[in-house]
Amino acid sequence: MSEKSASPLQYVRAFFYYLGFYPLTIIHSSLSLIISPVLNFQQRFKFITLINFFYIFWLRVCCGLGVNVTGREHLPKTGAYVAVANHSSEWETLFLQTFVRPQCAVLKKELLSIPFFGWALGLLNPIAIDRSQRRGALKQLLTEGKSRLEEGIPVVIFPQGTRVPCGKMGKFNKGGAMLALSAGVPIVPIIHNAGIYWPGKSFTKKTGTVQVHVGEPIPVEGRTVDEIHADMVAWLEKHMKELGLV
């Protein structure tokens, strides 16, 4: 859906969504900055990401955009893992913090400079990557990612590296497979079709239900990075095609 094809009603509904989004974000982020110093990581994550549940609820109320998850049982109940997901919208960055809990997100460092939202995000100890330094970024991912996984915190990665619009597959990098093998933890693949309803950088949102599929954990023991990566990509590509993303 392009902005040009959006109806007046979709603009109105999106307006009311952001009318709640921005004031609540500023208020909650300010509280997070004040309260976080006295909280440990687990407590801090729970408090800061409370607002994400509001975002998803408010999307349903204002824009008629719901979510349906299949395969939720595949998320490991104990132990760390690397979660990999396709990236086509802003929606998944909000939703995944309600779904993989707690987590350490791999993201571009520019996000941390966004007033209020980025400041609060920085309190969650993400792995903030400088994408202009590819070699240094990979080293940072492996070093910091392994440290988080050893603490029992799942790491969430978008292996396409940036948002890829519907209709394109993009290229999946091997960082997730390398990290999982290095730490000896499984990869949990996640696919969604949020880009159909909320394309990247789009103000309006289309009414519907985002479908989220969670795959069985991909084992890493006794395998190579290429083998692990191939299994991950095969699963992601298969389900992207099933959801009509490519």
GROMACS .gro file of C-alpha atoms in nm:
model
  246
    1MET     CA    1   0.000   0.000   0.000
    2SER     CA    2   0.142   0.337  -0.102
    3GLU     CA    3   0.055   0.665   0.066
    4LYS     CA    4  -0.110   0.778  -0.259
    5SER     CA    5  -0.355   0.488  -0.254
    6ALA     CA    6  -0.448   0.533   0.114
    7SER     CA    7  -0.803   0.643   0.189
    8PRO     CA    8  -0.895   0.954   0.393
    9LEU     CA    9  -1.015   0.723   0.670
   10GLN     CA   10  -0.673   0.558   0.690
   11TYR     CA   11  -0.511   0.900   0.733
   12VAL     CA   12  -0.756   0.987   1.011
   13ARG     CA   13  -0.700   0.655   1.189
   14ALA     CA   14  -0.322   0.694   1.161
   15PHE     CA   15  -0.347   1.048   1.296
   16PHE     CA   16  -0.524   0.925   1.609
   17TYR     CA   17  -0.269   0.645   1.646
   18TYR     CA   18   0.019   0.892   1.654
   19LEU     CA   19  -0.184   1.127   1.873
   20GLY     CA   20  -0.151   0.858   2.140
   21PHE     CA   21   0.190   0.727   2.034
   22TYR     CA   22   0.401   1.039   2.072
   23PRO     CA   23   0.273   1.185   2.402
   24LEU     CA   24   0.278   0.845   2.573
   25THR     CA   25   0.626   0.773   2.438
   26ILE     CA   26   0.761   1.101   2.579
   27ILE     CA   27   0.598   1.045   2.918
   28HIS     CA   28   0.698   0.679   2.951
   29SER     CA   29   1.052   0.737   2.824
   30SER     CA   30   1.099   1.018   3.075
   31LEU     CA   31   0.981   0.792   3.358
   32SER     CA   32   1.213   0.518   3.232
   33LEU     CA   33   1.513   0.750   3.245
   34ILE     CA   34   1.428   0.842   3.605
   35ILE     CA   35   1.345   0.493   3.735
   36SER     CA   36   1.595   0.275   3.546
   37PRO     CA   37   1.905   0.351   3.759
   38VAL     CA   38   1.750   0.163   4.055
   39LEU     CA   39   1.639  -0.140   3.850
   40ASN     CA   40   1.833  -0.446   3.740
   41PHE     CA   41   1.822  -0.546   3.372
   42GLN     CA   42   1.525  -0.781   3.402
   43GLN     CA   43   1.319  -0.521   3.589
   44ARG     CA   44   1.430  -0.243   3.355
   45PHE     CA   45   1.334  -0.442   3.046
   46LYS     CA   46   0.989  -0.521   3.182
   47PHE     CA   47   0.920  -0.159   3.276
   48ILE     CA   48   1.054   0.008   2.960
   49THR     CA   49   0.881  -0.231   2.721
   50LEU     CA   50   0.541  -0.200   2.890
   51ILE     CA   51   0.467   0.072   2.638
   52ASN     CA   52   0.517  -0.172   2.350
   53PHE     CA   53   0.204  -0.356   2.460
   54PHE     CA   54   0.023  -0.025   2.438
   55TYR     CA   55   0.159   0.036   2.086
   56ILE     CA   56   0.025  -0.299   1.962
   57PHE     CA   57  -0.309  -0.248   2.139
   58TRP     CA   58  -0.341   0.107   2.007
   59LEU     CA   59  -0.271  -0.006   1.652
   60ARG     CA   60  -0.564  -0.246   1.676
   61VAL     CA   61  -0.795   0.020   1.823
   62CYS     CA   62  -0.704   0.306   1.590
   63CYS     CA   63  -0.599   0.134   1.268
   64GLY     CA   64  -0.770  -0.205   1.290
   65LEU     CA   65  -0.433  -0.380   1.270
   66GLY     CA   66  -0.421  -0.700   1.474
   67VAL     CA   67  -0.178  -0.989   1.501
   68ASN     CA   68  -0.199  -1.367   1.488
   69VAL     CA   69   0.094  -1.587   1.596
   70THR     CA   70   0.150  -1.949   1.502
   71GLY     CA   71   0.435  -2.157   1.639
   72ARG     CA   72   0.462  -1.967   1.966
   73GLU     CA   73   0.549  -2.299   2.133
   74HIS     CA   74   0.878  -2.306   1.940
   75LEU     CA   75   1.025  -2.024   2.150
   76PRO     CA   76   1.255  -2.190   2.407
   77LYS     CA   77   1.115  -2.149   2.757
   78THR     CA   78   1.461  -2.163   2.914
   79GLY     CA   79   1.808  -2.074   2.794
   80ALA     CA   80   1.928  -1.816   2.546
   81TYR     CA   81   1.892  -1.827   2.170
   82VAL     CA   82   1.934  -1.611   1.862
   83ALA     CA   83   1.602  -1.497   1.712
   84VAL     CA   84   1.616  -1.392   1.347
   85ALA     CA   85   1.330  -1.217   1.166
   86ASN     CA   86   1.261  -1.046   0.836
   87HIS     CA   87   1.254  -0.667   0.841
   88SER     CA   88   0.996  -0.483   0.631
   89SER     CA   89   0.818  -0.245   0.868
   90GLU     CA   90   0.843  -0.054   1.192
   91TRP     CA   91   0.583  -0.290   1.337
   92GLU     CA   92   0.819  -0.579   1.411
   93THR     CA   93   1.056  -0.358   1.610
   94LEU     CA   94   0.764  -0.279   1.841
   95PHE     CA   95   0.606  -0.624   1.851
   96LEU     CA   96   0.916  -0.836   1.906
   97GLN     CA   97   0.987  -0.665   2.237
   98THR     CA   98   0.651  -0.797   2.358
   99PHE     CA   99   0.722  -1.143   2.220
  100VAL     CA  100   1.087  -1.227   2.298
  101ARG     CA  101   1.130  -1.131   2.662
  102PRO     CA  102   1.380  -1.028   2.775
  103GLN     CA  103   1.600  -0.963   2.475
  104CYS     CA  104   1.900  -0.781   2.340
  105ALA     CA  105   1.828  -0.622   2.003
  106VAL     CA  106   2.085  -0.565   1.732
  107LEU     CA  107   2.014  -0.225   1.579
  108LYS     CA  108   2.172   0.071   1.405
  109LYS     CA  109   2.326   0.312   1.653
  110GLU     CA  110   2.147   0.613   1.499
  111LEU     CA  111   1.825   0.497   1.664
  112LEU     CA  112   1.969   0.575   2.007
  113SER     CA  113   1.988   0.944   1.916
  114ILE     CA  114   1.611   0.978   1.868
  115PRO     CA  115   1.482   1.195   2.155
  116PHE     CA  116   1.298   1.004   2.428
  117PHE     CA  117   1.234   0.685   2.225
  118GLY     CA  118   1.602   0.629   2.150
  119TRP     CA  119   1.714   0.733   2.497
  120ALA     CA  120   1.487   0.474   2.656
  121LEU     CA  121   1.593   0.214   2.399
  122GLY     CA  122   1.954   0.268   2.500
  123LEU     CA  123   1.869   0.163   2.856
  124LEU     CA  124   1.798  -0.191   2.729
  125ASN     CA  125   2.166  -0.253   2.649
  126PRO     CA  126   2.117  -0.315   2.275
  127ILE     CA  127   2.402  -0.398   2.040
  128ALA     CA  128   2.419  -0.067   1.855
  129ILE     CA  129   2.598  -0.120   1.525
  130ASP     CA  130   2.775   0.137   1.309
  131ARG     CA  131   2.680   0.004   0.967
  132SER     CA  132   2.956   0.204   0.796
  133GLN     CA  133   3.213  -0.013   0.976
  134ARG     CA  134   3.124  -0.358   0.845
  135ARG     CA  135   3.423  -0.548   0.981
  136GLY     CA  136   3.407  -0.375   1.318
  137ALA     CA  137   3.029  -0.427   1.329
  138LEU     CA  138   3.066  -0.804   1.290
  139LYS     CA  139   3.329  -0.818   1.563
  140GLN     CA  140   3.105  -0.613   1.790
  141LEU     CA  141   2.808  -0.840   1.719
  142LEU     CA  142   3.004  -1.154   1.802
  143THR     CA  143   3.169  -1.008   2.114
  144GLU     CA  144   2.871  -0.831   2.269
  145GLY     CA  145   2.620  -1.086   2.142
  146LYS     CA  146   2.804  -1.379   2.296
  147SER     CA  147   2.828  -1.189   2.624
  148ARG     CA  148   2.451  -1.131   2.631
  149LEU     CA  149   2.378  -1.494   2.541
  150GLU     CA  150   2.607  -1.617   2.819
  151GLU     CA  151   2.396  -1.408   3.056
  152GLY     CA  152   2.091  -1.600   2.933
  153ILE     CA  153   1.949  -1.310   2.729
  154PRO     CA  154   1.818  -1.393   2.377
  155VAL     CA  155   1.959  -1.180   2.095
  156VAL     CA  156   1.723  -1.053   1.822
  157ILE     CA  157   1.871  -0.994   1.477
  158PHE     CA  158   1.731  -0.876   1.144
  159PRO     CA  159   1.967  -1.061   0.907
  160GLN     CA  160   1.856  -0.854   0.606
  161GLY     CA  161   2.032  -0.565   0.778
  162THR     CA  162   1.774  -0.303   0.687
  163ARG     CA  163   1.406  -0.280   0.594
  164VAL     CA  164   1.326  -0.463   0.270
  165PRO     CA  165   0.995  -0.374   0.102
  166CYS     CA  166   0.741  -0.640   0.010
  167GLY     CA  167   0.817  -0.788  -0.330
  168LYS     CA  168   1.189  -0.816  -0.259
  169MET     CA  169   1.381  -1.084  -0.074
  170GLY     CA  170   1.694  -0.896   0.019
  171LYS     CA  171   2.017  -1.063   0.125
  172PHE     CA  172   2.049  -1.245   0.456
  173ASN     CA  173   2.385  -1.199   0.626
  174LYS     CA  174   2.560  -1.472   0.824
  175GLY     CA  175   2.596  -1.279   1.149
  176GLY     CA  176   2.315  -1.468   1.322
  177ALA     CA  177   2.456  -1.808   1.229
  178MET     CA  178   2.807  -1.705   1.333
  179LEU     CA  179   2.686  -1.574   1.669
  180ALA     CA  180   2.470  -1.879   1.741
  181LEU     CA  181   2.755  -2.118   1.662
  182SER     CA  182   3.005  -1.914   1.863
  183ALA     CA  183   2.777  -1.918   2.169
  184GLY     CA  184   2.647  -2.272   2.117
  185VAL     CA  185   2.279  -2.168   2.116
  186PRO     CA  186   2.002  -2.242   1.863
  187ILE     CA  187   1.854  -2.005   1.608
  188VAL     CA  188   1.479  -1.942   1.619
  189PRO     CA  189   1.350  -1.810   1.282
  190ILE     CA  190   1.051  -1.573   1.279
  191ILE     CA  191   0.863  -1.446   0.976
  192HIS     CA  192   0.580  -1.192   0.948
  193ASN     CA  193   0.394  -0.999   0.682
  194ALA     CA  194   0.369  -0.661   0.859
  195GLY     CA  195   0.511  -0.484   0.554
  196ILE     CA  196   0.185  -0.550   0.370
  197TYR     CA  197  -0.009  -0.347   0.627
  198TRP     CA  198   0.253  -0.099   0.747
  199PRO     CA  199   0.525  -0.043   0.485
  200GLY     CA  200   0.848   0.109   0.610
  201LYS     CA  201   0.824   0.485   0.677
  202SER     CA  202   0.453   0.488   0.587
  203PHE     CA  203   0.227   0.718   0.788
  204THR     CA  204  -0.091   0.523   0.711
  205LYS     CA  205  -0.161   0.163   0.806
  206LYS     CA  206  -0.385  -0.089   0.634
  207THR     CA  207  -0.655  -0.270   0.831
  208GLY     CA  208  -0.592  -0.642   0.870
  209THR     CA  209  -0.410  -0.905   1.074
  210VAL     CA  210  -0.034  -0.944   1.071
  211GLN     CA  211   0.058  -1.310   1.048
  212VAL     CA  212   0.362  -1.417   1.252
  213HIS     CA  213   0.514  -1.763   1.209
  214VAL     CA  214   0.776  -1.902   1.447
  215GLY     CA  215   0.989  -2.193   1.332
  216GLU     CA  216   1.144  -2.477   1.527
  217PRO     CA  217   1.487  -2.395   1.673
  218ILE     CA  218   1.771  -2.464   1.432
  219PRO     CA  219   2.049  -2.660   1.611
  220VAL     CA  220   2.413  -2.558   1.580
  221GLU     CA  221   2.606  -2.835   1.754
  222GLY     CA  222   2.852  -3.014   1.525
  223ARG     CA  223   2.763  -2.796   1.227
  224THR     CA  224   2.930  -2.524   1.021
  225VAL     CA  225   2.825  -2.162   0.982
  226ASP     CA  226   2.730  -2.226   0.620
  227GLU     CA  227   2.508  -2.522   0.712
  228ILE     CA  228   2.331  -2.328   0.986
  229HIS     CA  229   2.288  -2.022   0.765
  230ALA     CA  230   2.153  -2.230   0.476
  231ASP     CA  231   1.884  -2.385   0.699
  232MET     CA  232   1.790  -2.043   0.836
  233VAL     CA  233   1.763  -1.882   0.492
  234ALA     CA  234   1.568  -2.177   0.349
  235TRP     CA  235   1.308  -2.149   0.626
  236LEU     CA  236   1.277  -1.771   0.599
  237GLU     CA  237   1.249  -1.771   0.220
  238LYS     CA  238   0.992  -2.051   0.220
  239HIS     CA  239   0.764  -1.873   0.463
  240MET     CA  240   0.812  -1.533   0.299
  241LYS     CA  241   0.679  -1.688  -0.021
  242GLU     CA  242   0.390  -1.854   0.164
  243LEU     CA  243   0.288  -1.517   0.311
  244GLY     CA  244   0.304  -1.351  -0.030
  245LEU     CA  245   0.596  -1.125   0.056
  246VAL     CA  246   0.790  -1.213  -0.260
   0.00000   0.00000   0.00000
